[in-house]
Amino acid sequence: MSKYSFPGHSQLTRVHKASMAGVAALGAAALAVTLVPGQDTQAQAETVSSAPVTYTTSAGTQQIKDVQASVTDQQASASEKAKQAAAKIKAQQEAEAKKKADAEAKAKADAAAKAKAEADAKAKKEREAQEAASRAAARKPVYANNLDGWIKQSLDIMQAKGIPGSYNGLYSNIMRESTGNPNAINGWDVNAQNGTPSIGLLQVIQPTFDAYHVDGTSTNIYDPVANITAAANYAAHTYGSIDNVSSAY
């Protein structure tokens, strides 16, 4: 170990050594100048002071270049990392935007599918209702506009309303009361004398017709079907059935 040492340092760096060598060389040059015979002392001093002193050696220059290269490499690495981070953020943003767009598209598709399903269900329901109406219309009997048709239509209504009676029971009472004339009016019996003459096929007075009128039939007492059905309803409540009536009632 050298007998000269610096506090905190066990070894000298190449830069330090090179600098010291430069100082030593400068001192030797200055000494050589002072030993030249006949040279002015002041001139010697000016020569020494004007001589450039260089402390940088080839090793120090290389070290500086190495540091500069390292800094350049670090800057390039930082720039690359920044580019990678920006690319990653951009990719995440694009992925989120795509996810949002896909969700919106799915929501629209689901809404459209729901609307179509509801429209199809509504159309199916309407179609089924029309088909049912068509079937009902096809099954609905067509009644002749005569005594036979009136009796048959009244019997269908009576059956639907739970009013007892038969074709023969209705027919026999109609023939006895009006001989099948829906416009027949009794103007001489006690009802007529009291101001409420018997009217229609089964000779019903207006108060009785109004009290026993059957929903779904005409409110006109002269209407054949309404007259028969109201009279049959009255007979059912009074005698149990029109079939039980064989005389004026």
Coordinates of C-alpha atoms in Angstrom, one line a residue:
M1 CA 0.0 0.0 0.0
S2 CA 1.2 3.5 -0.8
K3 CA 2.2 5.5 2.2
Y4 CA 0.0 8.4 0.9
S5 CA -3.7 7.8 1.2
F6 CA -7.0 9.8 1.0
P7 CA -9.6 9.6 3.7
G8 CA -12.6 7.4 2.6
H9 CA -10.8 5.9 -0.4
S10 CA -8.8 2.7 -0.4
Q11 CA -7.8 3.0 -4.1
L12 CA -7.4 5.8 -6.7
T13 CA -9.6 5.7 -9.8
R14 CA -8.0 5.8 -13.3
V15 CA -9.2 9.4 -13.6
H16 CA -7.4 10.4 -10.4
K17 CA -4.3 8.6 -11.5
A18 CA -4.4 10.2 -14.9
S19 CA -4.9 13.7 -13.4
M20 CA -2.0 13.2 -11.0
A21 CA 0.2 12.0 -13.8
G22 CA -0.7 15.2 -15.7
V23 CA 0.2 17.4 -12.8
A24 CA 3.5 15.6 -12.3
A25 CA 4.3 16.1 -16.0
L26 CA 3.5 19.8 -15.8
G27 CA 5.8 20.2 -12.8
A28 CA 8.7 18.5 -14.6
A29 CA 8.3 20.7 -17.6
A30 CA 8.3 23.8 -15.4
L31 CA 11.5 22.6 -13.7
A32 CA 13.2 21.9 -17.0
V33 CA 12.4 25.5 -18.1
T34 CA 14.0 27.0 -15.0
L35 CA 17.2 25.2 -15.6
V36 CA 17.8 26.6 -19.2
P37 CA 20.8 29.0 -19.0
G38 CA 20.4 32.6 -20.1
Q39 CA 16.6 32.6 -20.2
D40 CA 14.7 35.4 -18.4
T41 CA 13.0 34.3 -15.3
Q42 CA 9.8 36.3 -16.1
A43 CA 9.7 34.9 -19.6
Q44 CA 10.0 31.4 -18.2
A45 CA 7.2 32.0 -15.8
E46 CA 5.0 33.3 -18.7
T47 CA 5.8 30.3 -20.8
V48 CA 4.8 28.0 -18.0
S49 CA 1.6 29.9 -17.2
S50 CA 0.5 30.1 -20.8
A51 CA 0.9 26.4 -21.5
P52 CA -2.4 24.5 -21.6
V53 CA -3.0 21.9 -19.0
T54 CA -4.9 18.8 -20.0
Y55 CA -6.2 16.5 -17.2
T56 CA -8.3 14.2 -19.4
T57 CA -6.7 10.9 -20.5
S58 CA -7.8 8.5 -23.1
A59 CA -9.2 6.3 -20.3
G60 CA -11.3 9.3 -19.0
T61 CA -12.6 10.1 -22.4
Q62 CA -13.8 6.5 -22.9
Q63 CA -15.5 6.6 -19.5
I64 CA -17.4 9.7 -20.5
K65 CA -18.4 8.1 -23.7
D66 CA -19.6 5.0 -21.8
V67 CA -21.7 7.2 -19.5
Q68 CA -23.2 9.1 -22.4
A69 CA -24.0 5.8 -24.1
S70 CA -25.6 4.5 -20.9
V71 CA -27.7 7.6 -20.6
T72 CA -28.8 7.3 -24.3
D73 CA -29.7 3.7 -23.7
Q74 CA -31.7 4.5 -20.6
Q75 CA -33.5 7.3 -22.5
A76 CA -34.3 4.9 -25.3
S77 CA -35.5 2.3 -22.8
A78 CA -37.7 4.8 -21.0
S79 CA -39.1 6.0 -24.4
E80 CA -39.9 2.4 -25.4
K81 CA -41.6 1.7 -22.0
A82 CA -43.6 4.9 -22.4
K83 CA -44.7 3.7 -25.9
Q84 CA -45.6 0.3 -24.5
A85 CA -47.6 1.8 -21.7
A86 CA -49.5 4.1 -24.1
A87 CA -50.2 1.2 -26.4
K88 CA -51.5 -0.8 -23.4
I89 CA -53.8 2.0 -22.3
K90 CA -55.0 2.4 -25.9
A91 CA -55.7 -1.3 -26.2
Q92 CA -57.6 -1.3 -22.9
Q93 CA -59.7 1.7 -24.0
E94 CA -60.5 0.0 -27.3
A95 CA -61.4 -3.2 -25.5
E96 CA -63.7 -1.3 -23.2
A97 CA -65.3 0.6 -26.1
K98 CA -65.8 -2.6 -27.9
K99 CA -67.4 -4.2 -24.8
K100 CA -69.7 -1.3 -24.4
A101 CA -70.7 -1.3 -28.1
D102 CA -71.3 -5.1 -27.9
A103 CA -73.5 -4.6 -24.8
E104 CA -75.5 -1.9 -26.5
A105 CA -75.9 -4.0 -29.7
K106 CA -77.1 -6.9 -27.6
A107 CA -79.5 -4.7 -25.7
K108 CA -81.0 -3.5 -29.0
A109 CA -81.2 -7.0 -30.4
D110 CA -82.9 -8.2 -27.2
A111 CA -85.4 -5.3 -27.3
A112 CA -86.1 -6.0 -31.0
A113 CA -86.5 -9.8 -30.3
K114 CA -88.9 -9.0 -27.4
A115 CA -90.9 -6.6 -29.5
K116 CA -91.1 -9.1 -32.3
A117 CA -92.2 -11.9 -29.9
E118 CA -94.9 -9.6 -28.4
A119 CA -96.1 -8.7 -31.9
D120 CA -96.1 -12.3 -33.0
A121 CA -98.1 -13.3 -29.8
K122 CA -100.6 -10.5 -30.4
A123 CA -101.0 -11.5 -34.1
K124 CA -101.4 -15.1 -33.0
K125 CA -104.1 -14.2 -30.5
E126 CA -105.9 -12.1 -33.0
R127 CA -105.7 -14.8 -35.5
E128 CA -107.0 -17.4 -33.0
A129 CA -109.9 -15.1 -32.1
Q130 CA -110.8 -14.6 -35.8
E131 CA -110.6 -18.3 -36.3
A132 CA -112.8 -19.0 -33.3
A133 CA -115.3 -16.4 -34.5
S134 CA -115.3 -18.0 -37.9
R135 CA -115.9 -21.4 -36.4
A136 CA -118.7 -20.0 -34.2
A137 CA -120.3 -18.3 -37.2
A138 CA -120.0 -21.5 -39.1
R139 CA -121.7 -23.4 -36.3
K140 CA -124.4 -20.7 -35.7
P141 CA -127.6 -22.0 -37.0
V142 CA -129.6 -20.1 -39.6
Y143 CA -133.2 -19.8 -38.6
A144 CA -136.0 -19.5 -41.1
N145 CA -138.1 -16.4 -40.8
N146 CA -141.3 -18.3 -40.1
L147 CA -143.1 -20.0 -37.2
D148 CA -140.8 -23.1 -37.3
G149 CA -137.7 -20.9 -37.3
W150 CA -139.0 -18.7 -34.5
I151 CA -139.8 -21.6 -32.3
K152 CA -136.4 -23.3 -32.9
Q153 CA -134.5 -20.0 -32.2
S154 CA -136.5 -19.5 -29.0
L155 CA -135.8 -23.1 -27.9
D156 CA -132.0 -22.5 -28.4
I157 CA -132.2 -19.3 -26.2
M158 CA -134.3 -21.1 -23.6
Q159 CA -131.8 -23.9 -23.4
A160 CA -128.9 -21.4 -23.0
K161 CA -130.8 -19.6 -20.2
G162 CA -132.1 -22.7 -18.5
I163 CA -135.7 -22.1 -19.3
P164 CA -137.7 -25.4 -19.7
G165 CA -140.0 -26.1 -22.7
S166 CA -140.3 -28.2 -25.8
Y167 CA -141.1 -27.6 -29.4
N168 CA -144.5 -29.2 -29.1
G169 CA -145.4 -27.2 -25.9
L170 CA -144.6 -23.9 -27.6
Y171 CA -146.3 -24.8 -30.9
S172 CA -149.5 -26.0 -29.4
N173 CA -149.9 -22.9 -27.2
I174 CA -149.0 -20.5 -30.1
M175 CA -151.6 -22.1 -32.3
R176 CA -154.2 -21.8 -29.6
E177 CA -153.4 -18.2 -28.6
S178 CA -152.7 -16.5 -32.0
T179 CA -152.8 -19.2 -34.7
G180 CA -149.2 -18.3 -35.5
N181 CA -149.8 -14.5 -36.2
P182 CA -147.0 -12.4 -34.5
N183 CA -149.1 -9.3 -34.8
A184 CA -152.2 -10.7 -33.2
I185 CA -153.9 -8.5 -30.6
N186 CA -156.7 -9.4 -28.2
G187 CA -158.9 -6.3 -27.9
W188 CA -161.9 -7.8 -26.0
D189 CA -160.7 -9.7 -22.9
V190 CA -160.3 -8.4 -19.4
N191 CA -156.7 -7.4 -20.1
A192 CA -157.8 -5.3 -23.0
Q193 CA -160.6 -3.8 -20.9
N194 CA -157.9 -2.8 -18.4
G195 CA -155.8 -1.1 -21.1
T196 CA -153.2 -3.8 -21.5
P197 CA -154.3 -6.1 -24.4
S198 CA -152.6 -9.4 -25.0
I199 CA -150.2 -9.2 -27.9
G200 CA -148.2 -11.5 -30.2
L201 CA -147.7 -15.2 -30.8
L202 CA -148.3 -16.2 -27.1
Q203 CA -150.6 -13.2 -26.3
V204 CA -148.5 -11.6 -23.6
I205 CA -149.4 -8.3 -22.0
Q206 CA -146.8 -5.5 -21.9
P207 CA -146.2 -5.6 -18.1
T208 CA -145.6 -9.4 -18.2
F209 CA -143.3 -9.1 -21.2
D210 CA -141.3 -6.4 -19.5
A211 CA -141.0 -8.4 -16.2
Y212 CA -139.9 -11.7 -17.9
H213 CA -138.0 -10.3 -20.9
V214 CA -134.9 -12.5 -21.6
D215 CA -131.6 -10.7 -22.3
G216 CA -130.3 -11.1 -25.8
T217 CA -133.8 -10.8 -27.4
S218 CA -135.6 -7.8 -28.8
T219 CA -137.4 -5.4 -26.4
N220 CA -140.2 -5.2 -29.0
I221 CA -143.2 -7.2 -27.7
Y222 CA -144.2 -7.9 -31.4
D223 CA -140.9 -9.6 -32.1
P224 CA -141.7 -13.3 -32.5
V225 CA -138.6 -14.7 -30.8
A226 CA -138.7 -12.2 -27.9
N227 CA -142.5 -12.8 -27.4
I228 CA -142.2 -16.6 -27.3
T229 CA -139.1 -16.5 -25.0
A230 CA -140.6 -14.1 -22.5
A231 CA -143.9 -16.1 -22.4
A232 CA -142.0 -19.3 -21.9
N233 CA -140.0 -17.7 -19.1
Y234 CA -143.2 -16.5 -17.4
A235 CA -144.8 -20.0 -17.8
A236 CA -141.7 -21.6 -16.2
H237 CA -141.9 -19.3 -13.2
T238 CA -145.7 -19.7 -12.8
Y239 CA -146.4 -23.3 -14.0
G240 CA -143.0 -24.9 -14.2
S241 CA -142.9 -25.1 -18.0
I242 CA -144.8 -23.9 -21.0
D243 CA -145.5 -27.6 -21.6
N244 CA -147.7 -27.5 -18.5
V245 CA -150.0 -24.8 -20.1
S246 CA -153.0 -26.1 -22.1
S247 CA -155.3 -23.1 -21.8
A248 CA -155.3 -19.4 -21.3
Y249 CA -152.7 -18.4 -18.8

